[in-house]
Amino acid sequence: MRTGGRLAAAIEVLEDIDRRYRPAAEALRDWGLSHRFAGSKDRAAIGNIVYDALRRKRSAAWMLGEETPRALAFGALAIEAGFTAQTFDEALAGDTFAPPGLSAQETAALKTHRLEQAPDGVRADCPEWCEPILERACGADWVDEAAALAARPPLDLRVNTLKAARDKVVRALDKSGAGPCALAPVGLRIGAIEGQGRHPNVQAEPAFQKGWFEVQDEGSQIVAQLAGAAPGMQVLDFCAGAGGKSLAMSAAMENTGQICAFDADKQRLAPIFDRLKRAGCRNVQATAGEGALEALEGRMDLVLVDAPCTGSGTWRRRPDAKWRLSEKQLEQRQAEQAEILEKASRFVRPGGRLAYVTCSVFAEENADRVRAFLEASSGFTPVDHAALWQRNFPEKAGFARIDPALGIALSPLRTGTDGFYFAALTRD
């Protein structure tokens, strides 16, 4: 397929997402199944246009002067690939599968609209209702912080030190371009996709099948490290999900002590069993039954709460979720987070630690929740988060946004990671 055909296909997928209000990955998968003539390079290029259009939805619409699937796809190529009116004319000429060329109105808009002159919210590429929320969370940097959440993400891996050292995994993945992460001590990073390429399928590598590494964002690795799991500890991962942080803590604990990986949703927890087996984690017990936790009350050295949240910190990877998010959903998440924190706190022993994590950049889900918990629950004291960061990353001062009493915020702009929040409280 030529550029015109790929652009037409991307517009078709974006129309499907808009019409049926469904995830981008699902729409792209179905398009591929019904268009089997499209090769892997074509599918990758189409996917890039679709995801770029969703990440940059607001700025792409501003560039073309309207918010239609066509405008978003054209705008995405203009922003991410540097296409101009002339470039489009040349790329679409003679391509029978291409969409209609630029209209006079579209050409004029593309020639006169410059993103550096756009309103703050457009350059931030966020929903309008999120603008004050992001400004409150990020301060004067909010536009740049939000814009970084609209960029293409890297592919991060965590070396499983139970089975391999980082240099060994680097050698095994020598053709992938993987190199050490900037912060996570056992993290590897494959840079963001350039042009119309795609990330390598690292899960097909023998090293992955052997359990030498897991796919895990560097931010997730960092918050797991900050939690402080150590050999011999008794740990409860209270919202374990697919188990990424349980696996990271198991390696940090050198397969000693005990981790109880709990999630009330059996379906979310299901992938953990194969992952534990592949990684060789022997100190993790997974359960979806709350009854199994009764004997753990007041006994755990560490309780990690990876709370359900809006996922605003993962907008680079799930840009369609950004535009589906509503104020009502944010309110619902806050209520769930308060309830989960209260439940999880019962399991911390005196002198033990309660670690609260989200993949959100909203203060309403982060510092506000910790502050409210401390006001409602006696017996917990926040750690010195500035000192905690310094102990773990002594040469990286200034990378994260830190409130000594209320937590640590990671973001694509500052730390090069997804947006994460971490706070730790000690039980008196």
Short mmCIF file of C-alpha atoms in Angstrom, two decimals:
data_model
loop_
_atom_site.label_atom_id
_atom_site.label_comp_id
_atom_site.label_asym_id
_atom_site.label_seq_id
_atom_site.Cartn_x
_atom_site.Cartn_y
_atom_site.Cartn_z
CA MET A 1 0.00 0.00 0.00
CA ARG A 2 1.09 3.54 -0.71
CA THR A 3 0.68 6.50 1.63
CA GLY A 4 -2.73 7.33 0.21
CA GLY A 5 -4.11 3.86 0.82
CA ARG A 6 -2.71 3.79 4.34
CA LEU A 7 -4.23 7.21 5.04
CA ALA A 8 -7.63 6.07 3.73
CA ALA A 9 -7.46 2.96 5.91
CA ALA A 10 -6.58 5.04 8.99
CA ILE A 11 -9.56 7.30 8.32
CA GLU A 12 -11.78 4.21 8.05
CA VAL A 13 -10.53 2.90 11.41
CA LEU A 14 -10.97 6.31 13.06
CA GLU A 15 -14.54 6.46 11.73
CA ASP A 16 -15.18 3.02 13.23
CA ILE A 17 -13.79 4.10 16.61
CA ASP A 18 -15.90 7.25 16.55
CA ARG A 19 -19.08 5.55 15.38
CA ARG A 20 -18.94 2.50 17.62
CA TYR A 21 -17.18 4.11 20.58
CA ARG A 22 -14.69 1.30 21.02
CA PRO A 23 -10.98 0.88 21.76
CA ALA A 24 -8.47 1.62 19.02
CA ALA A 25 -6.71 -1.73 19.38
CA GLU A 26 -9.98 -3.57 18.80
CA ALA A 27 -10.86 -1.49 15.74
CA LEU A 28 -7.39 -1.96 14.23
CA ARG A 29 -7.50 -5.71 14.85
CA ASP A 30 -10.86 -6.05 13.12
CA TRP A 31 -9.69 -3.93 10.19
CA GLY A 32 -6.68 -6.19 9.76
CA LEU A 33 -8.84 -9.32 9.84
CA SER A 34 -11.12 -7.98 7.12
CA HIS A 35 -8.25 -6.65 4.97
CA ARG A 36 -5.84 -9.57 4.94
CA PHE A 37 -4.08 -8.25 1.84
CA ALA A 38 -2.45 -5.58 4.00
CA GLY A 39 1.08 -6.54 4.97
CA SER A 40 2.67 -6.11 8.37
CA LYS A 41 4.37 -2.85 7.35
CA ASP A 42 1.05 -1.50 6.09
CA ARG A 43 -0.72 -2.43 9.32
CA ALA A 44 2.05 -0.82 11.37
CA ALA A 45 1.86 2.40 9.36
CA ILE A 46 -1.93 2.53 9.61
CA GLY A 47 -1.76 1.90 13.33
CA ASN A 48 0.75 4.71 13.75
CA ILE A 49 -1.52 7.17 11.95
CA VAL A 50 -4.51 6.10 14.06
CA TYR A 51 -2.67 6.33 17.37
CA ASP A 52 -0.98 9.61 16.43
CA ALA A 53 -4.38 11.02 15.46
CA LEU A 54 -5.80 10.01 18.84
CA ARG A 55 -2.81 11.26 20.82
CA ARG A 56 -2.87 14.58 18.97
CA LYS A 57 -6.62 14.74 18.40
CA ARG A 58 -7.12 18.30 19.54
CA SER A 59 -4.08 19.78 17.80
CA ALA A 60 -4.72 17.80 14.61
CA ALA A 61 -8.28 19.12 14.51
CA TRP A 62 -7.00 22.66 15.08
CA MET A 63 -4.47 22.29 12.26
CA LEU A 64 -7.14 21.28 9.72
CA GLY A 65 -9.94 23.42 11.09
CA GLU A 66 -12.41 20.64 11.89
CA GLU A 67 -12.71 17.56 14.09
CA THR A 68 -13.49 14.71 11.69
CA PRO A 69 -11.68 11.38 11.27
CA ARG A 70 -10.31 12.71 7.98
CA ALA A 71 -8.99 15.89 9.58
CA LEU A 72 -7.42 13.94 12.46
CA ALA A 73 -5.60 11.54 10.12
CA PHE A 74 -4.31 14.34 7.87
CA GLY A 75 -3.41 16.42 10.92
CA ALA A 76 -1.51 13.52 12.49
CA LEU A 77 0.72 13.19 9.42
CA ALA A 78 1.24 16.95 9.37
CA ILE A 79 2.29 17.04 13.02
CA GLU A 80 4.23 13.80 13.38
CA ALA A 81 5.64 13.34 9.88
CA GLY A 82 5.96 16.96 8.82
CA PHE A 83 3.60 16.66 5.86
CA THR A 84 2.75 19.95 4.12
CA ALA A 85 0.03 20.76 1.61
CA GLN A 86 2.53 20.08 -1.16
CA THR A 87 3.65 16.79 0.43
CA PHE A 88 0.06 15.60 0.60
CA ASP A 89 -0.57 16.52 -3.03
CA GLU A 90 2.50 14.55 -4.11
CA ALA A 91 1.73 11.55 -1.90
CA LEU A 92 -1.92 11.21 -2.99
CA ALA A 93 -1.46 11.90 -6.70
CA GLY A 94 -2.23 8.87 -8.84
CA ASP A 95 -3.16 6.66 -5.89
CA THR A 96 -6.59 5.18 -6.65
CA PHE A 97 -6.97 4.05 -3.02
CA ALA A 98 -6.20 7.47 -1.55
CA PRO A 99 -8.81 9.73 0.03
CA PRO A 100 -9.74 12.92 -1.83
CA GLY A 101 -6.94 15.48 -1.80
CA LEU A 102 -6.92 18.57 0.37
CA SER A 103 -9.71 21.03 -0.27
CA ALA A 104 -8.93 24.70 -0.68
CA GLN A 105 -10.16 25.29 2.86
CA GLU A 106 -8.00 22.49 4.27
CA THR A 107 -4.97 23.71 2.35
CA ALA A 108 -5.43 27.22 3.68
CA ALA A 109 -5.80 25.95 7.24
CA LEU A 110 -2.71 23.78 6.98
CA LYS A 111 -0.66 26.68 5.62
CA THR A 112 -1.77 29.25 8.20
CA HIS A 113 -2.20 27.25 11.42
CA ARG A 114 1.00 26.91 13.43
CA LEU A 115 0.91 24.89 16.64
CA GLU A 116 3.21 27.27 18.46
CA GLN A 117 0.46 29.88 18.05
CA ALA A 118 -2.36 27.57 19.20
CA PRO A 119 -4.22 28.01 22.52
CA ASP A 120 -2.72 26.26 25.55
CA GLY A 121 -5.34 23.51 25.62
CA VAL A 122 -4.73 22.68 21.96
CA ARG A 123 -0.96 22.43 22.45
CA ALA A 124 -1.61 20.31 25.53
CA ASP A 125 -3.77 17.90 23.50
CA CYS A 126 -6.02 17.19 26.46
CA PRO A 127 -9.80 17.29 26.96
CA GLU A 128 -10.94 20.81 27.75
CA TRP A 129 -12.36 19.84 31.13
CA CYS A 130 -8.92 18.47 32.13
CA GLU A 131 -7.10 21.76 31.61
CA PRO A 132 -7.61 23.18 35.13
CA ILE A 133 -6.95 19.75 36.64
CA LEU A 134 -3.62 19.44 34.84
CA GLU A 135 -2.67 23.03 35.67
CA ARG A 136 -3.36 22.35 39.34
CA ALA A 137 -1.27 19.16 39.27
CA CYS A 138 1.65 20.42 37.19
CA GLY A 139 1.70 24.16 37.75
CA ALA A 140 3.33 26.40 35.17
CA ASP A 141 4.60 23.38 33.19
CA TRP A 142 1.14 21.94 32.64
CA VAL A 143 1.02 22.48 28.86
CA ASP A 144 4.41 20.87 28.30
CA GLU A 145 3.56 18.06 30.75
CA ALA A 146 0.30 17.31 28.94
CA ALA A 147 1.92 17.55 25.52
CA ALA A 148 4.49 14.97 26.62
CA LEU A 149 1.58 12.64 27.40
CA ALA A 150 0.60 12.97 23.73
CA ALA A 151 3.97 11.84 22.36
CA ARG A 152 4.83 8.38 21.10
CA PRO A 153 5.99 6.14 23.97
CA PRO A 154 9.11 3.98 24.21
CA LEU A 155 9.00 0.26 24.91
CA ASP A 156 10.43 -0.50 28.35
CA LEU A 157 11.55 -3.85 29.73
CA ARG A 158 12.48 -5.00 33.24
CA VAL A 159 15.28 -7.53 33.50
CA ASN A 160 14.29 -10.41 35.75
CA THR A 161 17.30 -10.66 38.05
CA LEU A 162 16.14 -14.05 39.28
CA LYS A 163 17.27 -15.42 35.93
CA ALA A 164 19.53 -12.95 34.15
CA ALA A 165 21.70 -9.85 34.46
CA ARG A 166 21.00 -6.72 32.43
CA ASP A 167 24.05 -7.02 30.19
CA LYS A 168 23.05 -10.59 29.34
CA VAL A 169 19.60 -9.44 28.20
CA VAL A 170 21.12 -6.56 26.22
CA ARG A 171 23.25 -9.07 24.31
CA ALA A 172 20.23 -11.30 23.70
CA LEU A 173 18.29 -8.34 22.29
CA ASP A 174 21.19 -6.81 20.39
CA LYS A 175 19.13 -6.26 17.22
CA SER A 176 16.28 -4.48 19.03
CA GLY A 177 18.17 -1.34 20.00
CA ALA A 178 17.51 -1.92 23.70
CA GLY A 179 19.71 0.03 26.11
CA PRO A 180 19.73 0.85 29.83
CA CYS A 181 16.96 3.04 31.20
CA ALA A 182 17.91 6.38 32.70
CA LEU A 183 16.56 5.61 36.19
CA ALA A 184 15.42 2.02 36.74
CA PRO A 185 18.52 -0.01 37.63
CA VAL A 186 17.41 -3.17 35.81
CA GLY A 187 15.34 -1.44 33.13
CA LEU A 188 15.93 -1.50 29.38
CA ARG A 189 14.44 0.88 26.84
CA ILE A 190 13.72 0.63 23.15
CA GLY A 191 13.10 4.15 21.91
CA ALA A 192 9.82 5.49 20.59
CA ILE A 193 8.79 4.45 17.08
CA GLU A 194 10.15 6.68 14.36
CA GLY A 195 8.35 7.26 11.07
CA GLN A 196 5.96 4.47 10.13
CA GLY A 197 7.90 1.64 11.74
CA ARG A 198 6.95 -0.44 14.75
CA HIS A 199 8.51 -1.79 17.91
CA PRO A 200 10.04 -5.26 17.72
CA ASN A 201 7.94 -8.14 18.99
CA VAL A 202 10.12 -8.77 22.02
CA GLN A 203 7.70 -11.34 23.45
CA ALA A 204 8.61 -13.65 20.56
CA GLU A 205 12.26 -13.60 21.64
CA PRO A 206 13.72 -16.74 23.29
CA ALA A 207 14.95 -14.53 26.15
CA PHE A 208 11.36 -13.58 26.95
CA GLN A 209 10.16 -17.18 26.80
CA LYS A 210 12.97 -18.09 29.21
CA GLY A 211 11.74 -15.46 31.68
CA TRP A 212 14.77 -13.19 31.43
CA PHE A 213 12.67 -10.03 31.16
CA GLU A 214 9.17 -8.60 31.34
CA VAL A 215 7.57 -5.72 29.45
CA GLN A 216 7.09 -3.00 32.08
CA ASP A 217 7.19 0.79 31.86
CA GLU A 218 10.16 2.32 33.64
CA GLY A 219 7.80 4.33 35.86
CA SER A 220 6.17 1.14 37.08
CA GLN A 221 9.61 -0.27 37.86
CA ILE A 222 10.54 2.88 39.77
CA VAL A 223 7.48 2.86 42.02
CA ALA A 224 7.98 -0.84 42.73
CA GLN A 225 11.55 -0.02 43.80
CA LEU A 226 10.42 2.92 45.96
CA ALA A 227 7.99 0.61 47.78
CA GLY A 228 11.03 -0.98 49.39
CA ALA A 229 10.34 -4.72 49.20
CA ALA A 230 13.39 -6.53 50.59
CA PRO A 231 14.45 -10.14 51.17
CA GLY A 232 12.47 -11.92 53.86
CA MET A 233 9.56 -9.46 54.00
CA GLN A 234 5.87 -10.27 54.21
CA VAL A 235 4.20 -8.27 51.41
CA LEU A 236 0.63 -7.80 50.24
CA ASP A 237 0.08 -6.52 46.70
CA PHE A 238 -3.51 -5.46 47.30
CA CYS A 239 -4.52 -4.60 43.69
CA ALA A 240 -2.15 -6.92 41.87
CA GLY A 241 -3.86 -7.02 38.48
CA ALA A 242 -1.70 -8.92 35.99
CA GLY A 243 1.14 -8.95 38.52
CA GLY A 244 3.83 -6.67 37.09
CA LYS A 245 4.77 -5.14 40.42
CA SER A 246 4.49 -8.46 42.26
CA LEU A 247 7.05 -9.91 39.86
CA ALA A 248 9.34 -6.91 40.32
CA MET A 249 9.12 -7.18 44.11
CA SER A 250 9.69 -10.93 44.00
CA ALA A 251 13.00 -10.34 42.22
CA ALA A 252 13.95 -7.57 44.66
CA MET A 253 13.22 -9.99 47.51
CA GLU A 254 15.41 -12.65 45.85
CA ASN A 255 12.56 -15.17 46.01
CA THR A 256 12.53 -15.08 49.81
CA GLY A 257 9.82 -13.97 52.20
CA GLN A 258 6.24 -14.03 50.95
CA ILE A 259 4.11 -11.96 48.57
CA CYS A 260 0.35 -12.31 48.54
CA ALA A 261 -0.87 -10.99 45.17
CA PHE A 262 -4.55 -10.14 45.57
CA ASP A 263 -7.07 -8.75 43.14
CA ALA A 264 -10.83 -8.89 43.54
CA ASP A 265 -11.21 -9.28 39.77
CA LYS A 266 -10.32 -12.85 38.74
CA GLN A 267 -10.06 -11.90 35.10
CA ARG A 268 -7.51 -9.15 35.80
CA LEU A 269 -5.49 -11.53 37.94
CA ALA A 270 -5.55 -14.43 35.46
CA PRO A 271 -2.33 -13.58 33.53
CA ILE A 272 -0.22 -13.63 36.69
CA PHE A 273 0.00 -17.42 36.89
CA ASP A 274 1.81 -17.92 33.58
CA ARG A 275 3.99 -14.89 34.28
CA LEU A 276 5.05 -16.24 37.69
CA LYS A 277 5.91 -19.60 36.20
CA ARG A 278 7.95 -18.12 33.37
CA ALA A 279 9.79 -15.72 35.70
CA GLY A 280 10.58 -18.42 38.27
CA CYS A 281 8.92 -16.50 41.13
CA ARG A 282 8.42 -18.97 43.99
CA ASN A 283 7.50 -16.57 46.80
CA VAL A 284 4.24 -15.25 45.31
CA GLN A 285 0.80 -16.62 46.11
CA ALA A 286 -2.05 -15.21 44.01
CA THR A 287 -5.66 -15.05 45.16
CA ALA A 288 -8.91 -13.33 44.25
CA GLY A 289 -10.69 -14.34 47.46
CA GLU A 290 -10.87 -11.73 50.22
CA GLY A 291 -11.35 -14.49 52.78
CA ALA A 292 -7.78 -15.61 52.21
CA LEU A 293 -6.58 -12.22 53.50
CA GLU A 294 -8.20 -12.38 56.95
CA ALA A 295 -5.19 -14.03 58.57
CA LEU A 296 -2.92 -11.25 57.24
CA GLU A 297 -4.49 -8.33 59.12
CA GLY A 298 -1.90 -6.34 61.06
CA ARG A 299 0.95 -8.61 59.98
CA MET A 300 2.38 -7.26 56.72
CA ASP A 301 5.71 -5.45 56.47
CA LEU A 302 4.57 -3.82 53.23
CA VAL A 303 1.17 -3.34 51.66
CA LEU A 304 1.27 -2.03 48.10
CA VAL A 305 -1.94 -0.43 46.80
CA ASP A 306 -1.73 -0.01 43.03
CA ALA A 307 -5.11 1.67 43.00
CA PRO A 308 -7.58 1.69 40.11
CA CYS A 309 -7.45 5.14 38.54
CA THR A 310 -8.24 7.14 35.43
CA GLY A 311 -5.00 6.03 33.80
CA SER A 312 -4.22 9.58 32.76
CA GLY A 313 -0.52 8.80 33.13
CA THR A 314 -0.78 6.20 30.34
CA TRP A 315 -2.35 8.44 27.70
CA ARG A 316 0.69 7.95 25.45
CA ARG A 317 -0.15 4.25 25.19
CA ARG A 318 -3.95 4.45 25.43
CA PRO A 319 -4.85 7.73 23.77
CA ASP A 320 -8.42 6.72 22.99
CA ALA A 321 -9.08 6.45 26.74
CA LYS A 322 -8.13 10.12 27.11
CA TRP A 323 -11.13 11.25 25.10
CA ARG A 324 -13.56 8.77 26.69
CA LEU A 325 -12.72 9.87 30.23
CA SER A 326 -15.36 11.94 32.03
CA GLU A 327 -15.56 13.99 35.20
CA LYS A 328 -18.02 11.46 36.60
CA GLN A 329 -15.50 8.65 36.10
CA LEU A 330 -12.86 10.69 37.92
CA GLU A 331 -15.24 11.12 40.85
CA GLN A 332 -15.99 7.39 40.88
CA ARG A 333 -12.31 6.54 40.94
CA GLN A 334 -11.68 8.84 43.89
CA ALA A 335 -14.40 7.08 45.90
CA GLU A 336 -12.93 3.67 45.02
CA GLN A 337 -9.43 4.79 45.98
CA ALA A 338 -10.58 6.03 49.37
CA GLU A 339 -12.34 2.73 50.07
CA ILE A 340 -9.38 0.62 48.93
CA LEU A 341 -6.88 2.60 50.99
CA GLU A 342 -8.98 2.13 54.11
CA LYS A 343 -9.30 -1.62 53.49
CA ALA A 344 -5.63 -2.15 52.68
CA SER A 345 -4.39 -0.18 55.68
CA ARG A 346 -5.73 -2.85 58.05
CA PHE A 347 -3.08 -5.29 56.91
CA VAL A 348 -0.03 -3.16 57.79
CA ARG A 349 1.79 -4.17 60.96
CA PRO A 350 3.05 -1.54 63.43
CA GLY A 351 6.23 -0.14 61.91
CA GLY A 352 5.22 -1.47 58.50
CA ARG A 353 4.64 0.54 55.34
CA LEU A 354 1.59 1.33 53.24
CA ALA A 355 2.56 2.30 49.67
CA TYR A 356 -0.03 4.00 47.47
CA VAL A 357 0.47 4.04 43.70
CA THR A 358 -1.52 5.27 40.71
CA CYS A 359 -0.78 5.66 37.01
CA SER A 360 -2.51 9.04 37.10
CA VAL A 361 -1.19 12.59 36.95
CA PHE A 362 -4.26 14.12 38.61
CA ALA A 363 -3.81 15.49 42.14
CA GLU A 364 -7.40 14.50 42.87
CA GLU A 365 -6.34 10.84 42.68
CA ASN A 366 -2.92 11.30 44.21
CA ALA A 367 -1.94 13.80 46.91
CA ASP A 368 -5.59 14.58 47.67
CA ARG A 369 -6.31 10.94 48.43
CA VAL A 370 -3.25 10.59 50.68
CA ARG A 371 -4.12 13.80 52.52
CA ALA A 372 -7.71 12.67 53.03
CA PHE A 373 -6.58 9.26 54.27
CA LEU A 374 -4.19 10.80 56.79
CA GLU A 375 -6.92 13.11 58.05
CA ALA A 376 -9.40 10.25 58.45
CA SER A 377 -7.04 7.54 59.73
CA SER A 378 -4.91 7.97 62.82
CA GLY A 379 -1.79 5.89 63.23
CA PHE A 380 -0.02 6.56 59.91
CA THR A 381 2.83 8.96 59.20
CA PRO A 382 4.17 9.85 55.74
CA VAL A 383 7.80 9.05 55.03
CA ASP A 384 10.17 11.80 53.90
CA HIS A 385 9.69 11.34 50.17
CA ALA A 386 12.58 13.63 49.25
CA ALA A 387 14.92 11.49 51.34
CA LEU A 388 13.40 8.30 49.91
CA TRP A 389 14.07 9.49 46.36
CA GLN A 390 17.60 10.53 47.28
CA ARG A 391 18.36 7.09 48.74
CA ASN A 392 17.13 5.30 45.63
CA PHE A 393 18.29 7.73 42.95
CA PRO A 394 21.09 9.80 44.49
CA GLU A 395 22.29 11.26 41.20
CA LYS A 396 18.83 12.08 39.83
CA ALA A 397 17.71 14.95 42.03
CA GLY A 398 15.19 17.18 40.32
CA PHE A 399 13.88 14.52 37.95
CA ALA A 400 10.62 13.85 39.78
CA ARG A 401 8.12 16.30 41.24
CA ILE A 402 8.35 15.65 45.00
CA ASP A 403 6.27 16.78 47.95
CA PRO A 404 8.23 15.56 51.00
CA ALA A 405 5.01 14.82 52.92
CA LEU A 406 2.61 13.77 50.17
CA GLY A 407 4.50 11.85 47.52
CA ILE A 408 6.45 11.57 44.29
CA ALA A 409 5.11 12.26 40.80
CA LEU A 410 6.71 10.85 37.64
CA SER A 411 5.88 12.00 34.13
CA PRO A 412 7.06 11.74 30.51
CA LEU A 413 8.36 15.31 30.61
CA ARG A 414 10.41 14.99 33.81
CA THR A 415 11.37 11.35 34.14
CA GLY A 416 10.74 10.04 30.62
CA THR A 417 8.28 7.50 32.04
CA ASP A 418 4.52 7.14 32.00
CA GLY A 419 2.77 9.30 34.58
CA PHE A 420 2.94 7.63 38.00
CA TYR A 421 2.37 8.71 41.58
CA PHE A 422 3.88 7.12 44.69
CA ALA A 423 3.37 7.81 48.38
CA ALA A 424 4.50 5.79 51.39
CA LEU A 425 3.08 5.89 54.91
CA THR A 426 4.45 4.19 58.02
CA ARG A 427 2.15 2.69 60.60
CA ASP A 428 2.92 4.00 64.09
#
